[in-house]
């Protein structure tokens, strides 16, 4: 069993990991940057090591200092948390070579999953549904027309080298395709010095639904149901819930089975998430997040399984504490991410409580929120017997939450939760964008 | 030990900042020593150029009292590593309290990921205090020496 763990992260996920370690009797050493010296996880950890100045690339991304800190402080394992180096195969390799256990999948698995095209091919090879698309780049209008015909309209033209929406165009009829192809290719050429484009089926307003997996090295692998993360702003998740209002028991079984099969085949270890888009009762593989995710508490509250604990057991070559037939998905849980909209000193902090309420945060009154890192400062999670009960409880809990001294998105979250479309459960990833346009948030 | 292994070791040792190395493997033992003081093998990062840790929250690495005179300044650890005051276990320390050190002269070694990084004086200085303990881990920004410019 892991005796001593270096935590190479900060904020609420560091607090989250320390809490489980304390329950398991694992000594914690927190690696932190200079401005984080006053942070809550530094106070909570058994020991702490400063690993660099404020900029993340010199501290939380400084592989040499992190590995050295782990070795010299007598740790036998390292937890990367979320973000920063959590999905960096080179880091996982260096940690292993220094003689420490990396709490996560093997470097080769991280590497494969980091390549979105290879990951998609792996899924497709196993018969897992993926979003239909041209097999390679489309060179001319004739190829494109043929590809679009077989995929079915609407299609989306994407730049192979793409990102940030550049070179991306939605095409609804064959008449538009020729012109759009030229424009998209030119845009891609300008943005990425590569005019290569390909086609994919365009899913209009889909749901973002992901399956939580935990796996050990003894062949144990279970899924803990789904999380619906459809409420997003610029691809940033804001509210996550489980179960999803659109996932039927049959769809859940299919998605769960696909996710388990894929990660078992890849020899995956630890906590991971398989992301799907869901549309008209069908699911399409998107990608795998090879780490624990920010929204993991939602699944913990639904299933009663401590995911960080299972991660640490798996990394220690121990067996998971739960089998698939023991997983119960009885309750409903929902999480609101509380984001800072400004840095500064927190002058007042009232934490909601009461039945069915969980708050994961690293804030305290008097804490100075530094401007250098992620804006997530708290996660408010509530449970209920039904979605309606859970959402009423979330409204109640949000009304108790007071953070003064910094600007936050609490009010905006209150409006989203109260919004009739959100309450109805019938919406897609475009929902928040539409609501924003109305100007009511 | 293979002869080529020995050559490889000699070559690495020659380039290193160490003046002495003891290597044991499979019951065999090799000891290499340099006659002259070790040459510097890597340009050290500008230790003094790093900003001080939070005011009032000096790094926790050293429990040594850190009194900061008006005319003195700290040389801080530019990386996380093991602090060595001397080039070899039985060698005298590079510097002692009260020493005057010329710019470019070695102050200490920080070992990180099996690499010995030698740090030199950035300017002419008098060593007012040695603040880190030999052989112990120092964290980033930990005060190693209190010095006065001369």
mmCIF file of C-alpha atoms in Angstrom, chain A residues 35 97 108 110 113 115 136 166 174 208 273 277 286 293 320-321 330 343 351 374 394 397 407 413:
data_model
loop_
_atom_site.group_PDB
_atom_site.id
_atom_site.type_symbol
_atom_site.label_atom_id
_atom_site.label_comp_id
_atom_site.label_asym_id
_atom_site.label_seq_id
_atom_site.Cartn_x
_atom_site.Cartn_y
_atom_site.Cartn_z
ATOM 1 C CA UNK A 35 2.060 32.324 -3.814
ATOM 2 C CA UNK A 97 11.750 6.085 -13.553
ATOM 3 C CA UNK A 108 1.744 4.362 -22.967
ATOM 4 C CA UNK A 110 -1.935 8.197 -21.552
ATOM 5 C CA UNK A 113 -5.531 8.464 -25.393
ATOM 6 C CA UNK A 115 -3.954 11.368 -29.571
ATOM 7 C CA UNK A 136 -9.309 10.914 -44.233
ATOM 8 C CA UNK A 166 -11.037 28.048 -37.237
ATOM 9 C CA UNK A 174 -25.119 19.609 -51.022
ATOM 10 C CA UNK A 208 -22.515 15.688 -23.354
ATOM 11 C CA UNK A 273 -13.830 9.034 -17.955
ATOM 12 C CA UNK A 277 -22.170 12.789 -27.278
ATOM 13 C CA UNK A 286 -15.701 11.435 -28.232
ATOM 14 C CA UNK A 293 -12.184 14.627 -13.226
ATOM 15 C CA UNK A 320 -11.098 -2.253 -6.132
ATOM 16 C CA UNK A 321 -13.567 -2.392 -3.255
ATOM 17 C CA UNK A 330 -30.156 4.983 -6.658
ATOM 18 C CA UNK A 343 -8.731 37.584 -7.843
ATOM 19 C CA UNK A 351 -20.578 27.559 3.482
ATOM 20 C CA UNK A 374 -7.702 28.091 -12.725
ATOM 21 C CA UNK A 394 -29.344 23.049 -4.978
ATOM 22 C CA UNK A 397 -27.786 25.566 -0.947
ATOM 23 C CA UNK A 407 -16.576 38.291 -7.865
ATOM 24 C CA UNK A 413 -25.600 29.520 -11.408
#
